[in-house]
PDB file of C-alpha atoms in Angstrom:
ATOM      1  CA  MET W   1      48.999   9.206  97.762  1.00  0.00           C
ATOM      2  CA  ASN W   2      48.023   5.545  97.925  1.00  0.00           C
ATOM      3  CA  ALA W   3      49.394   3.073 100.452  1.00  0.00           C
ATOM      4  CA  GLU W   4      51.843   1.513  97.979  1.00  0.00           C
ATOM      5  CA  SER W   5      53.446   4.823  96.945  1.00  0.00           C
ATOM      6  CA  GLU W   6      53.526   5.936 100.594  1.00  0.00           C
ATOM      7  CA  ALA W   7      55.364   2.722 101.495  1.00  0.00           C
ATOM      8  CA  LYS W   8      57.870   3.308  98.670  1.00  0.00           C
ATOM      9  CA  THR W   9      58.410   6.885  99.920  1.00  0.00           C
ATOM     10  CA  LEU W  10      58.985   5.651 103.459  1.00  0.00           C
ATOM     11  CA  ASN W  11      61.341   2.923 102.209  1.00  0.00           C
ATOM     12  CA  GLY W  12      63.210   5.520 100.163  1.00  0.00           C
ATOM     13  CA  GLN W  13      63.551   7.741 103.221  1.00  0.00           C
ATOM     14  CA  ALA W  14      64.792   4.803 105.249  1.00  0.00           C
ATOM     15  CA  ALA W  15      67.328   3.989 102.527  1.00  0.00           C
ATOM     16  CA  ASP W  16      68.449   7.629 102.463  1.00  0.00           C
ATOM     17  CA  GLN W  17      68.894   7.556 106.241  1.00  0.00           C
ATOM     18  CA  ARG W  18      70.980   4.377 106.058  1.00  0.00           C
ATOM     19  CA  LEU W  19      73.249   6.082 103.558  1.00  0.00           C
ATOM     20  CA  ARG W  20      73.571   9.183 105.715  1.00  0.00           C
ATOM     21  CA  ASP W  21      76.972   9.785 107.285  1.00  0.00           C
ATOM     22  CA  VAL W  22      77.221  11.094 110.850  1.00  0.00           C
ATOM     23  CA  ARG W  23      79.457  13.865 109.502  1.00  0.00           C
ATOM     24  CA  ASP W  24      76.390  15.310 107.749  1.00  0.00           C
ATOM     25  CA  LEU W  25      74.642  16.008 111.051  1.00  0.00           C
ATOM     26  CA  PHE W  26      74.622  19.628 112.211  1.00  0.00           C
ATOM     27  CA  SER W  27      75.296  18.589 115.823  1.00  0.00           C
ATOM     28  CA  PHE W  28      78.340  16.554 114.757  1.00  0.00           C
ATOM     29  CA  GLN W  29      79.755  19.454 112.722  1.00  0.00           C
ATOM     30  CA  LEU W  30      79.081  21.858 115.578  1.00  0.00           C
ATOM     31  CA  GLN W  31      80.876  19.609 118.079  1.00  0.00           C
ATOM     32  CA  ARG W  32      83.855  19.310 115.744  1.00  0.00           C
ATOM     33  CA  LEU W  33      84.014  23.085 115.310  1.00  0.00           C
ATOM     34  CA  ALA W  34      83.688  23.639 119.070  1.00  0.00           C
ATOM     35  CA  ALA W  35      86.468  21.123 119.739  1.00  0.00           C
ATOM     36  CA  LEU W  36      88.703  22.752 117.127  1.00  0.00           C
ATOM     37  CA  SER W  37      87.979  26.208 118.551  1.00  0.00           C
ATOM     38  CA  SER W  38      88.909  24.918 122.017  1.00  0.00           C
ATOM     39  CA  ARG W  39      92.187  23.459 120.727  1.00  0.00           C
ATOM     40  CA  ILE W  40      93.006  26.801 119.075  1.00  0.00           C
ATOM     41  CA  ALA W  41      92.189  28.606 122.337  1.00  0.00           C
ATOM     42  CA  VAL W  42      94.353  26.198 124.346  1.00  0.00           C
ATOM     43  CA  LEU W  43      97.333  26.900 122.096  1.00  0.00           C
ATOM     44  CA  SER W  44      96.823  30.656 122.138  1.00  0.00           C
ATOM     45  CA  ILE W  45      95.803  31.169 125.793  1.00  0.00           C
ATOM     46  CA  GLY W  46      97.444  28.364 127.751  1.00  0.00           C
ATOM     47  CA  PRO W  47     101.145  29.019 127.128  1.00  0.00           C
ATOM     48  CA  ARG W  48     100.843  32.803 127.247  1.00  0.00           C
ATOM     49  CA  TYR W  49      98.498  33.289 130.210  1.00  0.00           C
ATOM     50  CA  ARG W  50      98.796  29.954 132.044  1.00  0.00           C
ATOM     51  CA  LEU W  51      95.016  29.514 132.007  1.00  0.00           C
ATOM     52  CA  THR W  52      92.834  26.665 130.830  1.00  0.00           C
ATOM     53  CA  VAL W  53      89.973  27.333 128.438  1.00  0.00           C
ATOM     54  CA  LEU W  54      87.478  26.754 131.277  1.00  0.00           C
ATOM     55  CA  GLU W  55      89.305  29.271 133.468  1.00  0.00           C
ATOM     56  CA  TRP W  56      89.273  31.787 130.631  1.00  0.00           C
ATOM     57  CA  ARG W  57      85.563  31.216 130.082  1.00  0.00           C
ATOM     58  CA  ALA W  58      84.833  31.730 133.785  1.00  0.00           C
ATOM     59  CA  LEU W  59      86.797  34.985 133.826  1.00  0.00           C
ATOM     60  CA  ALA W  60      85.217  36.281 130.618  1.00  0.00           C
ATOM     61  CA  VAL W  61      81.669  35.474 131.728  1.00  0.00           C
ATOM     62  CA  LEU W  62      82.238  36.962 135.176  1.00  0.00           C
ATOM     63  CA  ASP W  63      83.530  40.079 133.432  1.00  0.00           C
ATOM     64  CA  TYR W  64      80.224  40.642 131.634  1.00  0.00           C
ATOM     65  CA  LEU W  65      78.116  39.602 134.633  1.00  0.00           C
ATOM     66  CA  GLY W  66      80.015  41.931 136.968  1.00  0.00           C
ATOM     67  CA  GLN W  67      79.336  39.745 139.991  1.00  0.00           C
ATOM     68  CA  ALA W  68      77.419  36.534 140.342  1.00  0.00           C
ATOM     69  CA  PRO W  69      76.814  33.517 142.538  1.00  0.00           C
ATOM     70  CA  LEU W  70      78.504  30.302 141.418  1.00  0.00           C
ATOM     71  CA  GLN W  71      75.341  28.760 139.938  1.00  0.00           C
ATOM     72  CA  LYS W  72      74.679  31.779 137.712  1.00  0.00           C
ATOM     73  CA  LEU W  73      78.300  31.823 136.541  1.00  0.00           C
ATOM     74  CA  ALA W  74      78.103  28.103 135.737  1.00  0.00           C
ATOM     75  CA  THR W  75      74.817  28.509 133.845  1.00  0.00           C
ATOM     76  CA  HIS W  76      76.067  31.429 131.758  1.00  0.00           C
ATOM     77  CA  SER W  77      79.294  29.549 131.031  1.00  0.00           C
ATOM     78  CA  GLY W  78      77.529  26.380 129.939  1.00  0.00           C
ATOM     79  CA  LEU W  79      79.223  24.312 132.647  1.00  0.00           C
ATOM     80  CA  LEU W  80      78.032  22.091 135.446  1.00  0.00           C
ATOM     81  CA  LYS W  81      78.127  23.695 138.881  1.00  0.00           C
ATOM     82  CA  SER W  82      80.699  21.132 140.040  1.00  0.00           C
ATOM     83  CA  GLN W  83      83.012  21.977 137.116  1.00  0.00           C
ATOM     84  CA  MET W  84      82.673  25.687 137.787  1.00  0.00           C
ATOM     85  CA  SER W  85      83.323  25.215 141.509  1.00  0.00           C
ATOM     86  CA  ARG W  86      86.689  23.556 140.845  1.00  0.00           C
ATOM     87  CA  THR W  87      87.566  26.170 138.234  1.00  0.00           C
ATOM     88  CA  VAL W  88      86.673  29.114 140.476  1.00  0.00           C
ATOM     89  CA  SER W  89      88.601  27.681 143.441  1.00  0.00           C
ATOM     90  CA  GLY W  90      91.813  27.785 141.443  1.00  0.00           C
ATOM     91  CA  LEU W  91      91.127  31.303 140.168  1.00  0.00           C
ATOM     92  CA  ILE W  92      90.486  32.522 143.730  1.00  0.00           C
ATOM     93  CA  GLN W  93      93.798  30.986 144.868  1.00  0.00           C
ATOM     94  CA  ARG W  94      95.575  32.782 142.030  1.00  0.00           C
ATOM     95  CA  GLY W  95      94.014  36.121 142.968  1.00  0.00           C
ATOM     96  CA  LEU W  96      91.974  36.562 139.769  1.00  0.00           C
ATOM     97  CA  ILE W  97      88.532  36.200 141.410  1.00  0.00           C
ATOM     98  CA  SER W  98      87.380  37.350 144.828  1.00  0.00           C
ATOM     99  CA  ARG W  99      84.430  36.134 146.833  1.00  0.00           C
ATOM    100  CA  SER W 100      82.124  37.822 149.285  1.00  0.00           C
ATOM    101  CA  GLU W 101      78.924  37.008 151.121  1.00  0.00           C
ATOM    102  CA  ASN W 102      75.737  37.375 149.117  1.00  0.00           C
ATOM    103  CA  PRO W 103      73.571  39.931 150.977  1.00  0.00           C
ATOM    104  CA  GLU W 104      70.457  38.565 149.248  1.00  0.00           C
ATOM    105  CA  ASP W 105      71.149  34.921 150.127  1.00  0.00           C
ATOM    106  CA  GLY W 106      73.225  34.037 153.165  1.00  0.00           C
ATOM    107  CA  ARG W 107      73.830  30.523 151.823  1.00  0.00           C
ATOM    108  CA  SER W 108      75.703  31.613 148.700  1.00  0.00           C
ATOM    109  CA  ILE W 109      78.663  33.777 147.838  1.00  0.00           C
ATOM    110  CA  LEU W 110      79.139  36.405 145.168  1.00  0.00           C
ATOM    111  CA  LEU W 111      82.093  36.147 142.830  1.00  0.00           C
ATOM    112  CA  ARG W 112      83.755  39.075 141.076  1.00  0.00           C
ATOM    113  CA  LEU W 113      86.970  39.749 139.203  1.00  0.00           C
ATOM    114  CA  THR W 114      89.886  41.279 141.050  1.00  0.00           C
ATOM    115  CA  GLY W 115      91.959  44.014 139.430  1.00  0.00           C
ATOM    116  CA  ALA W 116      94.400  41.367 138.230  1.00  0.00           C
ATOM    117  CA  GLY W 117      91.493  39.329 136.857  1.00  0.00           C
ATOM    118  CA  LYS W 118      90.141  42.326 134.927  1.00  0.00           C
ATOM    119  CA  ASP W 119      93.590  42.962 133.465  1.00  0.00           C
ATOM    120  CA  VAL W 120      93.894  39.362 132.272  1.00  0.00           C
ATOM    121  CA  VAL W 121      90.406  39.490 130.708  1.00  0.00           C
ATOM    122  CA  THR W 122      91.237  42.688 128.827  1.00  0.00           C
ATOM    123  CA  ARG W 123      94.417  41.182 127.381  1.00  0.00           C
ATOM    124  CA  ILE W 124      92.913  37.801 126.480  1.00  0.00           C
ATOM    125  CA  LEU W 125      89.812  39.394 124.987  1.00  0.00           C
ATOM    126  CA  ALA W 126      92.012  41.325 122.554  1.00  0.00           C
ATOM    127  CA  ASP W 127      93.785  38.074 121.641  1.00  0.00           C
ATOM    128  CA  SER W 128      90.419  36.309 121.314  1.00  0.00           C
ATOM    129  CA  GLU W 129      89.137  38.928 118.901  1.00  0.00           C
ATOM    130  CA  MET W 130      92.178  38.260 116.729  1.00  0.00           C
ATOM    131  CA  ARG W 131      91.630  34.494 117.017  1.00  0.00           C
ATOM    132  CA  ASN W 132      88.001  34.915 115.932  1.00  0.00           C
ATOM    133  CA  GLU W 133      89.074  37.146 113.071  1.00  0.00           C
ATOM    134  CA  ASN W 134      91.394  34.387 111.843  1.00  0.00           C
ATOM    135  CA  MET W 135      88.631  31.787 112.120  1.00  0.00           C
ATOM    136  CA  LEU W 136      86.164  33.932 110.134  1.00  0.00           C
ATOM    137  CA  ALA W 137      88.691  35.343 107.660  1.00  0.00           C
ATOM    138  CA  ASP W 138      87.140  33.709 104.592  1.00  0.00           C
ATOM    139  CA  LEU W 139      83.616  35.017 105.279  1.00  0.00           C
ATOM    140  CA  SER W 140      82.341  38.296 103.893  1.00  0.00           C
ATOM    141  CA  PRO W 141      80.789  40.823 106.310  1.00  0.00           C
ATOM    142  CA  GLU W 142      77.353  39.727 105.056  1.00  0.00           C
ATOM    143  CA  GLU W 143      78.151  36.052 105.639  1.00  0.00           C
ATOM    144  CA  ARG W 144      79.399  36.848 109.136  1.00  0.00           C
ATOM    145  CA  ALA W 145      76.155  38.686 109.942  1.00  0.00           C
ATOM    146  CA  GLN W 146      74.109  35.792 108.542  1.00  0.00           C
ATOM    147  CA  LEU W 147      76.119  33.284 110.571  1.00  0.00           C
ATOM    148  CA  GLN W 148      75.644  35.287 113.791  1.00  0.00           C
ATOM    149  CA  ALA W 149      71.899  35.614 113.153  1.00  0.00           C
ATOM    150  CA  ALA W 150      71.549  31.925 112.328  1.00  0.00           C
ATOM    151  CA  LEU W 151      73.462  30.902 115.454  1.00  0.00           C
ATOM    152  CA  LYS W 152      71.133  33.010 117.615  1.00  0.00           C
ATOM    153  CA  VAL W 153      68.100  31.276 116.107  1.00  0.00           C
ATOM    154  CA  VAL W 154      69.662  27.819 116.466  1.00  0.00           C
ATOM    155  CA  PHE W 155      70.560  28.575 120.087  1.00  0.00           C
ATOM    156  CA  ALA W 156      67.012  29.691 120.937  1.00  0.00           C
ATOM    157  CA  THR W 157      65.504  26.660 119.205  1.00  0.00           C
ATOM    158  CA  SER W 158      67.991  24.330 120.896  1.00  0.00           C
ATOM    159  CA  LEU W 159      67.283  25.847 124.302  1.00  0.00           C
ATOM    160  CA  ALA W 160      63.554  25.232 123.859  1.00  0.00           C
ATOM    161  CA  TYR W 161      64.277  21.652 122.756  1.00  0.00           C
ATOM    162  CA  TYR W 162      66.574  21.152 125.760  1.00  0.00           C
ATOM    163  CA  ASP W 163      63.886  22.433 128.149  1.00  0.00           C
ATOM    164  CA  ARG W 164      61.368  20.047 126.581  1.00  0.00           C
ATOM    165  CA  LEU W 165      63.756  17.084 126.926  1.00  0.00           C
ATOM    166  CA  ARG W 166      64.639  18.013 130.476  1.00  0.00           C
ATOM    167  CA  SER W 167      60.970  17.941 131.437  1.00  0.00           C
ATOM    168  CA  GLU W 168      60.568  14.493 129.856  1.00  0.00           C
ATOM    169  CA  VAL W 169      63.577  12.810 131.489  1.00  0.00           C
ATOM    170  CA  SER W 170      63.403  11.792 135.132  1.00  0.00           C
ATOM    171  CA  SER W 171      65.926  13.224 137.581  1.00  0.00           C
ATOM    172  CA  ALA W 172      67.209   9.715 138.289  1.00  0.00           C
ATOM    173  CA  ASP W 173      67.796   8.990 134.599  1.00  0.00           C
ATOM    174  CA  ALA W 174      69.506  12.348 134.131  1.00  0.00           C
ATOM    175  CA  ALA W 175      71.740  11.774 137.170  1.00  0.00           C
ATOM    176  CA  ALA W 176      72.676   8.299 135.900  1.00  0.00           C
ATOM    177  CA  PHE W 177      74.279   9.973 132.876  1.00  0.00           C
ATOM    178  CA  GLY W 178      76.058  12.722 134.798  1.00  0.00           C
ATOM    179  CA  PHE W 179      73.488  15.471 134.286  1.00  0.00           C
ATOM    180  CA  GLU W 180      73.165  18.032 137.081  1.00  0.00           C
ATOM    181  CA  PRO W 181      69.791  19.765 137.170  1.00  0.00           C
TER     182      PRO W 181
END
């Protein structure tokens, strides 16, 4: 390819990018779907169980972890430690989570579901399965399997990209935009 045709190709790509709509971006579509899923969860969980989506997430993740320190619960939930701390405090007050000293680390505590917390998780999980079924209703079993497989790949790729970005951005810059390491 000569320099002139390469320049035309680059100009064509630039023109294509100018015409591109933000709604075409995967990340934009994913955020919209996540926001819609959260709104659906709020309407199905909030009024019935008197829990926020973040509280439900904390309970559900703690259910599969069994017990965990706050930082691990926050990491597995995709939340900042400060967000998870506020969420857990309310769930402890309501008797859905208990805390105990961590025998492996005297500076941290271990969190676990109480009997009441386990009961709530069991009931909401059944409702959540129905909610997911409604959201995926128009996909065939093959399409559902493909979607699950694709999401796993995208998550792994995104995690590697995130780790790379995190190593490139200074702690001060990250903190300036509300990022907790």
